[in-house]
Amino acid sequence: MSKIVDEVTSPNADYVAGFGDKGDLPMPPGRQFAILTCMDARLDPAKYAGLAEGDAHVIRNAGGRASDDAIRSLVISCKLLGTKEWFVIHHTNCGMETFSNEIMGDLLSGSLKTASVDASGWHDSNAGGGTIDGKFVNWLPISDQAKSVVEDVLRIRANSMVPGDIPIYGYIYDCKTGALNELPEATEVGKAK
Ligand code: ZN
């Protein structure tokens, strides 16, 4: 077995042992809200927002961007499972600020191996076996974190499947302190109608 698989499945035995009555939790989130946030490993929404099992929906992707698939999840979250308020939470020092669509396309054309980064930017090993397909993807990179939160809130707000009475709040999580800092401009454009 891979070492990583063992490191995931071994702690699960302890979790199962202490699972208690969580098997009786209903499917709809008890606290009736959803968070869209970045997949960054330093962010733990359960901790930074005080969530327990059954409390809320957490939708994660690279950057916490309002991609079509993130919106798909949010619409299911309210239409079928009753969430009433949503948060878009990006963060400081996000990896999505370190590249552009062009850079990602070029790295993937060099090889599929993990690229390296230094002060001058990203570099590929160019070991071969790459693909041009990355040049046809919008990777939703971020050049201005505050602006991207506003844009994501706006994009969700403007979607015809999103009810006007759901407020959408914009925040930036500070990786240095753990603080959630509201972006009033984003919350303003996301306010319920
Ligand atoms: Zn990030």
Coordinates of N, CA and C in Angstrom, one line a residue, residues 17 33-34 60 179 193:
A17 N -14.2 5.3 15.3 CA -14.4 4.9 16.7 C -15.1 6.0 17.5
F33 N -25.9 27.5 5.4 CA -25.1 28.4 4.5 C -24.1 27.6 3.8
A34 N -23.5 28.2 2.8 CA -22.4 27.6 1.9 C -21.2 28.5 1.8
R60 N -15.0 23.7 -2.8 CA -13.6 24.1 -3.0 C -13.1 23.9 -4.4
A179 N -7.2 35.2 10.1 CA -8.4 36.1 10.1 C -9.2 36.1 8.8
K193 N -31.4 41.2 -3.0 CA -32.3 42.2 -3.7 C -33.6 42.3 -3.0

